[in-house]
């Protein structure tokens, strides 16, 4: 049996008295493309952000690449890493593409792409630039390297953000609603890049409202409702024969 590259058990997250995640179990093996769907407020983005401790869980265990993250309770009752070196190594293997791009506005596109490879992977400036040039060509922006983020459209910025994540040679890519901040006419160019990554066999977890994309690209779909996994299965199962009433209602409305 294939060893999971991601394994989550009993993951809970509370903000004050509000329980956002109520005990999530999830596994992903190499090459999985898992779409996480559900209505706003169901906990999708919080789940993704807990994976690399951008949000600190309240309870549960997280294992990445067959290594369990060492966590300890802090005074606010949330879990935090007790081994910063372990966390840094794991984060280096996980690329995160944010909803709002999160590019450094004072840096050119090339500078955005070479910063982390030089600092974390210790590439030389020339090595990092060669990689960045290749990645910009891959996402269709080879002539945009000397521009600044403000000079690009939202779709172009998101493609740069994907290239920046790829520059770290990640083993897993996490996408947090990567098209939700885009005008409708720009969504397709970002999804096209993501389709290409899926065809390469990349391991990807994608929080998305793009139901057609989720059906076409994913091999697994997870439907979250009120902080719990209400239903999971293949795209065919979830979109054609959903079992729970809430999932049927959601699919009928969104798809």
Coordinates of N, CA and C in Angstrom, one line a residue:
X1 N 0.8 -1.2 0.0 CA 0.0 0.0 0.0 C 0.9 1.3 0.0
X2 N 0.5 2.2 -0.8 CA 1.3 3.4 -0.9 C 1.3 4.3 0.3
X3 N 2.4 4.7 0.8 CA 2.5 5.5 2.0 C 2.0 6.9 1.7
X4 N 1.1 7.4 2.6 CA 0.6 8.8 2.3 C 1.7 9.8 2.4
X5 N 1.6 10.8 1.6 CA 2.6 12.0 1.7 C 2.0 13.0 2.7
X6 N 0.6 13.0 2.8 CA 0.0 13.8 3.8 C -1.0 12.9 4.5
X7 N -1.0 13.0 5.9 CA -2.0 12.3 6.7 C -2.4 13.2 7.8
X8 N -3.7 13.4 7.9 CA -4.3 14.2 8.9 C -5.2 13.3 9.7
X9 N -5.1 13.4 11.1 CA -6.0 12.6 11.9 C -6.6 13.5 13.0
X10 N -7.9 13.5 13.1 CA -8.6 14.2 14.2 C -8.3 15.6 14.3
X11 N -8.2 16.3 13.2 CA -7.8 17.7 13.2 C -9.0 18.6 13.6
X12 N -8.7 19.4 14.6 CA -9.7 20.4 15.1 C -9.1 21.7 15.2
X13 N -10.0 22.7 14.9 CA -9.5 24.1 15.0 C -10.7 25.0 15.5
X14 N -10.4 25.7 16.6 CA -11.4 26.6 17.2 C -10.8 28.0 17.2
X15 N -11.7 29.0 16.9 CA -11.4 30.4 17.1 C -12.3 30.9 18.2
X16 N -11.7 31.0 19.4 CA -12.5 31.4 20.5 C -13.5 30.2 20.8
X17 N -14.8 30.6 20.8 CA -15.8 29.6 21.1 C -16.4 29.0 19.8
X18 N -15.8 29.3 18.7 CA -16.3 28.9 17.4 C -15.4 27.7 16.9
X19 N -16.1 26.5 16.8 CA -15.4 25.3 16.3 C -15.4 25.3 14.7
X20 N -14.3 25.6 14.1 CA -14.3 25.7 12.6 C -14.0 24.3 12.0
X21 N -13.1 23.6 12.6 CA -12.9 22.2 12.1 C -13.2 21.3 13.3
X22 N -13.9 20.2 13.1 CA -14.4 19.4 14.2 C -14.0 17.9 14.1
X23 N -12.8 17.7 13.6 CA -12.2 16.4 13.6 C -12.1 15.8 12.2
X24 N -11.1 16.4 11.4 CA -10.9 16.0 10.0 C -9.9 14.9 9.9
X25 N -10.2 13.9 9.1 CA -9.2 12.9 8.7 C -9.1 13.0 7.2
X26 N -7.8 12.9 6.8 CA -7.5 13.1 5.3 C -6.2 12.4 5.0
X27 N -6.1 11.8 3.9 CA -4.9 11.2 3.4 C -4.7 11.5 1.9
X28 N -3.5 11.8 1.5 CA -3.1 12.0 0.1 C -1.8 11.2 -0.2
X29 N -1.9 10.5 -1.2 CA -0.7 9.8 -1.7 C -0.1 10.5 -2.9
X30 N 1.1 10.1 -3.2 CA 1.8 10.8 -4.3 C 1.0 10.8 -5.6
X31 N 0.8 11.9 -6.2 CA 0.1 12.0 -7.5 C -1.4 12.3 -7.3
X32 N -1.9 12.3 -6.0 CA -3.3 12.7 -5.8 C -3.5 14.1 -6.2
X33 N -4.7 14.4 -6.8 CA -5.2 15.7 -7.0 C -6.5 15.7 -6.2
X34 N -6.6 16.4 -5.1 CA -7.7 16.4 -4.2 C -8.4 17.7 -4.2
X35 N -9.6 17.8 -4.6 CA -10.3 19.1 -4.5 C -11.2 19.1 -3.3
X36 N -11.1 20.2 -2.5 CA -11.8 20.4 -1.3 C -12.9 21.4 -1.6
X37 N -14.2 21.0 -1.5 CA -15.3 21.9 -1.9 C -16.2 22.0 -0.7
X38 N -17.1 23.0 -0.8 CA -18.1 23.2 0.3 C -18.4 24.7 0.3
X39 N -19.5 25.0 1.0 CA -20.0 26.4 1.1 C -19.0 27.3 1.9
X40 N -19.1 28.6 1.7 CA -18.3 29.5 2.5 C -18.5 29.3 4.0
X41 N -17.4 29.3 4.8 CA -17.5 29.0 6.2 C -17.5 27.6 6.6
X42 N -17.3 26.7 5.7 CA -17.3 25.3 6.0 C -15.9 24.8 6.6
X43 N -14.9 25.6 6.5 CA -13.6 25.3 7.0 C -12.5 24.9 6.0
X44 N -12.8 25.1 4.7 CA -11.9 24.6 3.7 C -10.5 25.3 3.8
X45 N -10.5 26.6 3.8 CA -9.2 27.3 3.8 C -8.5 27.1 5.1
X46 N -9.3 27.0 6.2 CA -8.6 26.8 7.5 C -7.9 25.4 7.5
X47 N -8.6 24.4 6.9 CA -8.0 23.1 6.8 C -6.6 23.2 6.1
X48 N -6.6 23.8 5.0 CA -5.4 23.9 4.2 C -4.3 24.7 4.9
X49 N -4.7 25.8 5.6 CA -3.7 26.6 6.3 C -3.1 25.8 7.5
X50 N -3.9 24.9 8.1 CA -3.4 24.1 9.2 C -2.4 23.1 8.8
X51 N -2.4 22.8 7.5 CA -1.4 21.7 7.0 C 0.0 22.2 7.2
X52 N 0.3 23.4 7.1 CA 1.7 23.8 7.3 C 1.8 24.9 8.4
X53 N 0.8 24.8 9.3 CA 0.8 25.6 10.5 C 0.7 27.2 10.2
X54 N 0.2 27.6 9.1 CA -0.2 29.0 8.9 C -1.3 29.3 9.9
X55 N -2.2 28.3 10.2 CA -3.1 28.4 11.3 C -2.7 27.2 12.2
X56 N -2.7 27.5 13.5 CA -2.4 26.5 14.5 C -3.6 25.7 14.9
X57 N -3.6 24.4 14.7 CA -4.7 23.5 15.1 C -4.9 23.6 16.6
X58 N -6.1 23.1 17.0 CA -6.4 23.0 18.4 C -6.2 21.6 18.9
X59 N -6.4 20.6 18.0 CA -6.2 19.2 18.3 C -5.8 18.5 17.0
X60 N -5.2 17.3 17.1 CA -5.0 16.4 16.0 C -3.5 16.2 15.7
X61 N -3.3 15.3 14.7 CA -1.9 15.0 14.3 C -1.8 15.3 12.8
X62 N -0.6 15.8 12.4 CA -0.3 16.0 11.0 C 1.0 15.3 10.7
X63 N 0.9 14.5 9.6 CA 2.1 13.8 9.1 C 2.3 14.2 7.7
X64 N 3.6 14.6 7.4 CA 4.0 14.9 6.0 C 5.2 14.1 5.7
X65 N 5.1 13.4 4.5 CA 6.2 12.6 4.0 C 6.7 11.6 5.1
X66 N 5.7 10.9 5.7 CA 5.9 9.8 6.6 C 6.6 10.3 7.9
X67 N 6.5 11.6 8.2 CA 7.1 12.1 9.4 C 6.0 13.0 10.2
X68 N 5.8 12.6 11.4 CA 4.7 13.4 12.2 C 5.3 14.6 12.7
X69 N 4.6 15.7 12.5 CA 5.0 17.0 13.0 C 4.9 17.0 14.6
X70 N 6.0 17.5 15.2 CA 6.1 17.5 16.6 C 5.3 18.8 17.1
X71 N 4.2 18.6 17.8 CA 3.4 19.7 18.2 C 3.2 19.7 19.7
X72 N 3.0 20.9 20.3 CA 2.8 21.0 21.7 C 1.8 22.1 22.0
X73 N 1.0 22.0 23.0 CA 0.0 22.9 23.4 C 0.6 24.2 23.9
X74 N 0.1 25.4 23.5 CA 0.6 26.6 24.0 C -0.4 27.2 25.0
X75 N -0.1 28.3 25.5 CA -1.0 28.9 26.6 C -2.4 29.2 26.1
X76 N -2.5 29.5 24.8 CA -3.8 29.8 24.3 C -4.6 28.5 23.8
X77 N -4.1 27.4 24.2 CA -4.7 26.1 23.9 C -4.6 25.7 22.4
X78 N -3.8 26.3 21.7 CA -3.6 25.9 20.3 C -2.2 25.2 20.2
X79 N -2.1 24.3 19.2 CA -0.9 23.5 19.0 C 0.1 24.3 18.2
X80 N 1.4 24.2 18.5 CA 2.4 24.9 17.8 C 3.6 23.9 17.6
X81 N 4.4 24.1 16.6 CA 5.6 23.3 16.4 C 6.6 23.4 17.6
X82 N 7.0 22.2 18.0 CA 8.0 22.2 19.1 C 9.4 21.9 18.5
X83 N 9.5 21.8 17.2 CA 10.8 21.6 16.5 C 10.8 22.5 15.2
X84 N 11.4 23.7 15.4 CA 11.4 24.7 14.3 C 12.1 24.2 13.1
X85 N 13.2 23.4 13.3 CA 14.0 22.9 12.1 C 13.1 21.9 11.3
X86 N 12.4 21.0 12.0 CA 11.5 20.1 11.4 C 10.4 20.8 10.6
X87 N 9.8 21.8 11.2 CA 8.8 22.6 10.5 C 9.3 23.3 9.2
X88 N 10.5 23.9 9.3 CA 11.1 24.6 8.2 C 11.4 23.6 7.1
X89 N 11.9 22.4 7.4 CA 12.1 21.4 6.3 C 10.8 21.0 5.6
X90 N 9.8 20.8 6.4 CA 8.5 20.4 5.9 C 7.9 21.5 5.0
X91 N 8.0 22.7 5.5 CA 7.4 23.8 4.7 C 8.2 24.0 3.4
X92 N 9.4 23.7 3.4 CA 10.2 23.8 2.1 C 9.7 22.8 1.1
X93 N 9.1 21.7 1.5 CA 8.6 20.7 0.6 C 7.1 21.0 0.1
X94 N 6.5 22.0 0.7 CA 5.1 22.2 0.5 C 4.9 23.6 -0.1
X95 N 4.5 23.7 -1.4 CA 4.2 25.0 -2.0 C 2.8 25.5 -1.7
X96 N 2.7 26.7 -1.4 CA 1.3 27.3 -1.1 C 1.0 28.4 -2.0
X97 N -0.1 28.3 -2.7 CA -0.6 29.4 -3.6 C -1.8 30.0 -3.0
X98 N -1.7 31.3 -2.6 CA -2.7 32.0 -1.9 C -3.8 32.6 -2.8
X99 N -4.9 32.9 -2.2 CA -6.0 33.5 -2.9 C -5.6 34.8 -3.5
X100 N -4.9 35.6 -2.7 CA -4.6 37.0 -3.1 C -3.1 37.2 -3.5
X101 N -2.5 36.1 -4.1 CA -1.2 36.2 -4.7 C 0.0 36.3 -3.8
X102 N -0.1 37.3 -2.8 CA 1.0 37.5 -1.8 C 2.4 37.7 -2.5
X103 N 2.4 38.4 -3.6 CA 3.7 38.7 -4.2 C 4.3 40.0 -3.5
X104 N 5.6 40.1 -3.4 CA 6.2 41.2 -2.8 C 6.1 42.4 -3.8
X105 N 5.4 43.5 -3.5 CA 5.1 44.5 -4.4 C 6.3 45.3 -4.8
X106 N 7.4 45.4 -3.9 CA 8.5 46.2 -4.2 C 9.6 45.5 -5.0
X107 N 9.3 44.2 -5.3 CA 10.3 43.4 -6.1 C 9.7 43.2 -7.5
X108 N 10.7 43.1 -8.4 CA 10.2 42.6 -9.8 C 9.8 41.2 -9.7
X109 N 9.2 40.7 -10.8 CA 8.7 39.4 -10.9 C 9.9 38.4 -10.7
X110 N 11.0 38.6 -11.4 CA 12.2 37.8 -11.3 C 12.6 37.8 -9.8
X111 N 12.7 38.9 -9.2 CA 13.2 39.0 -7.8 C 12.2 38.2 -6.9
X112 N 10.9 38.3 -7.1 CA 10.0 37.5 -6.4 C 10.3 36.0 -6.5
X113 N 10.7 35.5 -7.7 CA 10.9 34.1 -7.9 C 12.3 33.6 -7.3
X114 N 13.3 34.5 -7.3 CA 14.6 34.0 -6.9 C 14.9 34.1 -5.4
X115 N 14.1 34.9 -4.7 CA 14.4 35.2 -3.3 C 14.5 33.9 -2.5
X116 N 13.4 33.1 -2.5 CA 13.4 31.9 -1.6 C 14.4 30.8 -2.1
X117 N 14.5 30.5 -3.4 CA 15.5 29.5 -3.8 C 17.0 29.9 -3.4
X118 N 17.3 31.2 -3.4 CA 18.6 31.7 -3.0 C 18.8 31.6 -1.5
X119 N 17.7 32.0 -0.7 CA 17.8 32.0 0.7 C 17.7 30.6 1.4
X120 N 16.8 29.8 0.8 CA 16.5 28.5 1.5 C 17.2 27.4 0.8
X121 N 17.2 27.3 -0.5 CA 17.9 26.2 -1.3 C 19.3 26.6 -1.5
X122 N 19.7 27.8 -1.2 CA 21.1 28.2 -1.4 C 21.6 28.2 -2.8
X123 N 20.7 28.5 -3.8 CA 21.1 28.6 -5.2 C 21.9 29.9 -5.4
X124 N 22.8 29.9 -6.3 CA 23.4 31.1 -6.7 C 22.4 32.0 -7.5
X125 N 22.8 33.3 -7.6 CA 21.9 34.2 -8.3 C 21.7 33.7 -9.7
X126 N 22.7 33.3 -10.4 CA 22.5 32.9 -11.8 C 21.7 31.6 -11.9
X127 N 21.9 30.6 -10.9 CA 21.1 29.4 -10.9 C 19.6 29.7 -10.7
X128 N 19.4 30.6 -9.7 CA 18.0 30.9 -9.4 C 17.3 31.6 -10.6
X129 N 18.1 32.5 -11.2 CA 17.5 33.3 -12.4 C 17.2 32.3 -13.5
X130 N 18.1 31.4 -13.8 CA 17.9 30.4 -14.9 C 16.6 29.6 -14.6
X131 N 16.4 29.2 -13.4 CA 15.2 28.5 -13.0 C 14.0 29.3 -13.1
X132 N 14.1 30.6 -12.7 CA 13.0 31.5 -12.7 C 12.6 31.8 -14.2
X133 N 13.5 32.0 -15.0 CA 13.2 32.2 -16.5 C 12.5 31.0 -17.1
X134 N 12.9 29.8 -16.7 CA 12.3 28.6 -17.2 C 10.8 28.5 -16.7
X135 N 10.6 28.8 -15.4 CA 9.3 28.8 -14.9 C 8.3 29.8 -15.4
X136 N 8.9 31.0 -15.7 CA 8.0 32.1 -16.3 C 7.6 31.7 -17.7
X137 N 8.5 31.1 -18.4 CA 8.1 30.6 -19.7 C 7.1 29.5 -19.6
X138 N 7.2 28.7 -18.6 CA 6.2 27.6 -18.4 C 4.8 28.1 -18.2
X139 N 4.7 29.2 -17.4 CA 3.4 29.8 -17.1 C 3.0 30.9 -18.1
X140 N 3.7 31.0 -19.2 CA 3.4 31.9 -20.3 C 3.7 33.4 -20.0
X141 N 4.7 33.7 -19.2 CA 5.1 35.0 -18.8 C 6.5 35.3 -19.0
X142 N 7.2 34.7 -20.0 CA 8.6 34.8 -20.1 C 9.1 36.2 -20.4
X143 N 8.2 37.1 -20.9 CA 8.7 38.5 -21.1 C 8.2 39.5 -20.0
X144 N 7.9 39.0 -18.9 CA 7.4 39.8 -17.8 C 8.3 39.9 -16.6
X145 N 9.5 39.3 -16.7 CA 10.4 39.2 -15.5 C 10.8 40.5 -14.9
X146 N 10.9 41.5 -15.6 CA 11.4 42.8 -15.1 C 10.3 43.7 -14.7
X147 N 9.1 43.3 -14.8 CA 7.9 44.1 -14.4 C 7.7 43.9 -12.9
X148 N 6.8 44.8 -12.3 CA 6.4 44.7 -10.9 C 5.0 44.1 -10.9
X149 N 4.6 43.5 -9.7 CA 3.3 42.9 -9.6 C 2.2 43.9 -10.0
X150 N 2.3 45.1 -9.6 CA 1.2 46.1 -9.9 C 1.0 46.3 -11.4
X151 N 2.0 45.9 -12.2 CA 1.9 46.1 -13.7 C 1.3 44.9 -14.4
X152 N 0.9 43.9 -13.6 CA 0.3 42.6 -14.1 C -1.2 42.5 -13.8
X153 N -1.9 41.8 -14.6 CA -3.3 41.5 -14.3 C -3.4 40.5 -13.1
X154 N -4.5 40.4 -12.5 CA -4.7 39.4 -11.5 C -4.3 38.0 -11.9
X155 N -4.8 37.6 -13.1 CA -4.4 36.3 -13.6 C -3.0 36.1 -13.8
X156 N -2.3 37.1 -14.3 CA -0.8 37.0 -14.5 C -0.1 36.9 -13.1
X157 N -0.6 37.7 -12.1 CA 0.0 37.6 -10.8 C -0.2 36.2 -10.2
X158 N -1.3 35.6 -10.4 CA -1.5 34.3 -9.8 C -0.6 33.3 -10.5
X159 N -0.4 33.4 -11.8 CA 0.5 32.5 -12.5 C 1.9 32.7 -12.0
X160 N 2.3 34.0 -11.7 CA 3.6 34.2 -11.1 C 3.7 33.5 -9.7
X161 N 2.6 33.6 -9.0 CA 2.6 33.0 -7.7 C 2.8 31.5 -7.8
X162 N 2.2 30.9 -8.8 CA 2.4 29.4 -9.0 C 3.8 29.1 -9.4
X163 N 4.4 30.0 -10.3 CA 5.8 29.8 -10.6 C 6.7 29.9 -9.4
X164 N 6.4 30.9 -8.5 CA 7.2 31.1 -7.3 C 7.1 29.8 -6.4
X165 N 5.9 29.2 -6.3 CA 5.8 28.0 -5.5 C 6.6 26.9 -6.1
X166 N 6.6 26.8 -7.5 CA 7.4 25.7 -8.1 C 8.9 25.9 -8.0
X167 N 9.3 27.2 -7.8 CA 10.7 27.4 -7.8 C 11.4 26.7 -6.6
X168 N 10.6 26.3 -5.6 CA 11.2 25.7 -4.5 C 11.2 24.1 -4.6
X169 N 10.8 23.6 -5.8 CA 10.8 22.2 -6.1 C 9.9 21.5 -5.0
X170 N 8.7 21.9 -4.8 CA 7.9 21.3 -3.7 C 7.4 19.9 -4.1
X171 N 7.2 19.1 -3.1 CA 6.6 17.7 -3.3 C 5.1 17.7 -3.3
X172 N 4.6 18.8 -2.7 CA 3.1 18.9 -2.6 C 2.8 20.4 -2.9
X173 N 1.7 20.6 -3.6 CA 1.2 22.0 -3.9 C -0.2 22.2 -3.2
X174 N -0.3 23.2 -2.5 CA -1.6 23.6 -1.8 C -2.1 24.9 -2.5
X175 N -3.4 24.8 -2.9 CA -4.0 26.0 -3.6 C -5.2 26.4 -2.8
X176 N -5.2 27.6 -2.3 CA -6.3 28.1 -1.5 C -7.2 29.1 -2.3
X177 N -8.2 28.5 -2.9 CA -9.1 29.3 -3.8 C -8.3 30.2 -4.7
X178 N -7.5 29.6 -5.6 CA -6.6 30.4 -6.4 C -7.2 31.3 -7.4
X179 N -8.5 31.1 -7.7 CA -9.2 31.9 -8.8 C -10.3 32.8 -8.2
X180 N -10.5 32.8 -6.9 CA -11.6 33.5 -6.3 C -11.5 35.0 -6.3
X181 N -10.2 35.5 -6.4 CA -10.0 37.0 -6.4 C -9.9 37.5 -7.9
X182 N -10.1 36.6 -8.9 CA -9.9 37.0 -10.2 C -11.2 37.4 -10.9
X183 N -11.1 38.3 -11.9 CA -12.3 38.6 -12.7 C -12.6 37.3 -13.6
X184 N -13.8 37.0 -13.9 CA -14.2 35.8 -14.6 C -13.4 35.5 -15.8
X185 N -13.0 36.5 -16.6 CA -12.3 36.3 -17.9 C -10.9 35.9 -17.6
X186 N -10.3 36.0 -16.4 CA -9.0 35.7 -16.1 C -8.8 34.3 -15.5
X187 N -9.9 33.7 -15.1 CA -9.9 32.4 -14.3 C -9.3 31.3 -15.2
X188 N -9.7 31.3 -16.5 CA -9.2 30.2 -17.4 C -7.7 30.0 -17.5
X189 N -7.0 31.2 -17.5 CA -5.6 31.1 -17.7 C -4.9 30.5 -16.5
X190 N -5.4 30.7 -15.3 CA -4.8 30.1 -14.1 C -5.2 28.6 -14.1
X191 N -6.4 28.3 -14.4 CA -6.8 26.9 -14.3 C -6.1 26.1 -15.4
X192 N -5.7 26.7 -16.5 CA -4.9 26.0 -17.5 C -3.6 25.6 -17.0
X193 N -2.9 26.4 -16.3 CA -1.6 26.1 -15.7 C -1.8 25.0 -14.7
X194 N -2.9 25.0 -13.9 CA -3.1 24.0 -12.9 C -3.4 22.6 -13.5
X195 N -4.1 22.7 -14.6 CA -4.4 21.4 -15.4 C -3.1 20.8 -15.8
X196 N -2.2 21.6 -16.3 CA -0.9 21.1 -16.7 C -0.1 20.5 -15.6
X197 N -0.2 21.1 -14.4 CA 0.5 20.5 -13.2 C -0.1 19.2 -12.9
X198 N -1.4 19.1 -12.9 CA -2.1 17.8 -12.6 C -1.7 16.7 -13.6
X199 N -1.5 17.0 -14.9 CA -1.1 16.1 -15.9 C 0.3 15.6 -15.6
X200 N 1.1 16.4 -15.0 CA 2.5 16.0 -14.7 C 2.6 15.0 -13.5
X201 N 1.4 14.8 -12.9 CA 1.4 13.9 -11.7 C 1.8 14.6 -10.4
X202 N 1.6 15.9 -10.4 CA 1.9 16.6 -9.1 C 0.9 16.3 -8.0
X203 N 1.3 16.2 -6.8 CA 0.4 16.0 -5.7 C -0.1 17.4 -5.3
X204 N -1.5 17.5 -5.4 CA -2.1 18.8 -5.2 C -3.3 18.7 -4.3
X205 N -3.5 19.6 -3.4 CA -4.7 19.8 -2.6 C -5.3 21.2 -3.0
X206 N -6.5 21.3 -3.5 CA -7.0 22.5 -4.0 C -8.4 22.8 -3.4
X207 N -8.4 23.9 -2.7 CA -9.7 24.5 -2.2 C -10.3 25.3 -3.4
X208 N -11.4 25.0 -3.9 CA -11.9 25.6 -5.0 C -13.5 25.7 -5.1
X209 N -14.0 26.7 -5.8 CA -15.4 26.8 -6.1 C -15.6 26.5 -7.6
X210 N -14.6 26.1 -8.3 CA -14.7 25.8 -9.7 C -15.1 24.3 -9.8
X211 N -16.4 24.0 -9.8 CA -16.8 22.6 -9.8 C -16.5 21.9 -11.0
X212 N -16.6 22.5 -12.2 CA -16.2 21.8 -13.4 C -14.8 21.4 -13.5
X213 N -13.9 22.3 -13.0 CA -12.5 22.1 -12.9 C -12.2 20.9 -11.9
X214 N -12.9 21.0 -10.8 CA -12.7 19.9 -9.8 C -13.0 18.5 -10.3
X215 N -14.1 18.5 -11.1 CA -14.5 17.2 -11.7 C -13.6 16.7 -12.7
X216 N -13.0 17.6 -13.5 CA -12.2 17.2 -14.6 C -10.8 16.8 -14.2
X217 N -10.2 17.5 -13.2 CA -8.8 17.4 -12.8 C -8.6 16.4 -11.6
X218 N -9.5 16.4 -10.7 CA -9.3 15.6 -9.4 C -9.4 14.1 -9.6
X219 N -8.7 13.4 -8.8 CA -9.1 12.0 -8.6 C -9.8 11.7 -7.3
X220 N -9.8 12.7 -6.4 CA -10.6 12.6 -5.2 C -11.3 14.0 -5.0
X221 N -12.5 14.0 -4.4 CA -13.1 15.2 -4.0 C -13.6 15.1 -2.5
X222 N -13.4 16.1 -1.7 CA -13.9 16.1 -0.3 C -14.9 17.2 -0.2
X223 N -16.0 16.9 0.3 CA -17.1 17.9 0.6 C -17.1 18.2 2.1
X224 N -16.8 19.4 2.5 CA -16.8 19.8 3.9 C -18.1 20.5 4.1
X225 N -18.7 20.2 5.3 CA -19.9 20.9 5.7 C -19.8 21.1 7.3
X226 N -19.9 22.4 7.7 CA -19.8 22.7 9.1 C -18.6 22.1 9.8
X227 N -17.5 22.2 9.2 CA -16.2 21.8 9.8 C -16.0 20.3 9.8
X228 N -16.8 19.5 9.1 CA -16.6 18.0 9.0 C -16.6 17.6 7.6
X229 N -16.0 16.4 7.4 CA -16.0 15.8 6.0 C -17.4 15.1 5.9
X230 N -18.3 15.8 5.2 CA -19.6 15.3 5.0 C -19.7 14.1 4.0
X231 N -18.8 14.2 3.0 CA -18.7 13.2 2.0 C -17.4 13.3 1.2
X232 N -16.9 12.1 0.8 CA -15.7 12.1 0.0 C -15.8 10.9 -1.0
X233 N -15.1 11.1 -2.1 CA -15.1 10.0 -3.1 C -14.5 10.5 -4.4
X234 N -14.7 9.8 -5.5 CA -14.2 10.2 -6.8 C -15.1 11.3 -7.3
X235 N -14.7 12.1 -8.3 CA -15.5 13.1 -8.8 C -16.9 12.6 -9.3
X236 N -16.8 11.4 -9.9 CA -18.0 10.8 -10.5 C -19.0 10.5 -9.3
X237 N -18.5 10.0 -8.2 CA -19.4 9.7 -7.1 C -20.0 10.9 -6.5
X238 N -19.2 11.9 -6.3 CA -19.6 13.1 -5.6 C -20.5 14.0 -6.5
X239 N -20.2 14.1 -7.8 CA -21.0 15.0 -8.6 C -22.2 14.3 -9.3
X240 N -22.1 13.0 -9.4 CA -23.2 12.2 -10.1 C -24.1 11.5 -9.1
X241 N -23.6 11.0 -8.0 CA -24.4 10.2 -7.1 C -24.0 10.6 -5.6
X242 N -24.2 11.9 -5.3 CA -23.9 12.3 -3.9 C -24.8 11.6 -2.9
X243 N -24.3 11.1 -1.8 CA -25.1 10.3 -0.8 C -25.8 11.2 0.2
X244 N -25.2 12.2 0.7 CA -25.8 13.0 1.7 C -26.7 14.1 1.1
X245 N -27.8 14.4 1.9 CA -28.7 15.5 1.4 C -28.0 16.8 1.2
X246 N -27.1 17.2 2.1 CA -26.4 18.5 2.0 C -25.5 18.5 0.8
X247 N -24.8 17.4 0.5 CA -24.0 17.4 -0.7 C -24.8 17.4 -1.9
X248 N -25.9 16.8 -2.0 CA -26.8 16.8 -3.1 C -27.3 18.3 -3.4
X249 N -27.6 18.9 -2.3 CA -28.1 20.3 -2.5 C -27.0 21.2 -3.0
X250 N -25.8 21.0 -2.4 CA -24.6 21.9 -2.8 C -24.3 21.7 -4.3
X251 N -24.2 20.4 -4.7 CA -23.8 20.1 -6.1 C -24.9 20.6 -7.0
X252 N -26.1 20.5 -6.7 CA -27.2 21.0 -7.6 C -27.1 22.5 -7.7
X253 N -26.7 23.2 -6.7 CA -26.7 24.6 -6.8 C -25.4 25.1 -7.5
X254 N -24.3 24.5 -7.2 CA -23.0 25.0 -7.7 C -22.6 24.4 -9.1
X255 N -23.1 23.3 -9.4 CA -22.6 22.6 -10.6 C -23.6 22.6 -11.7

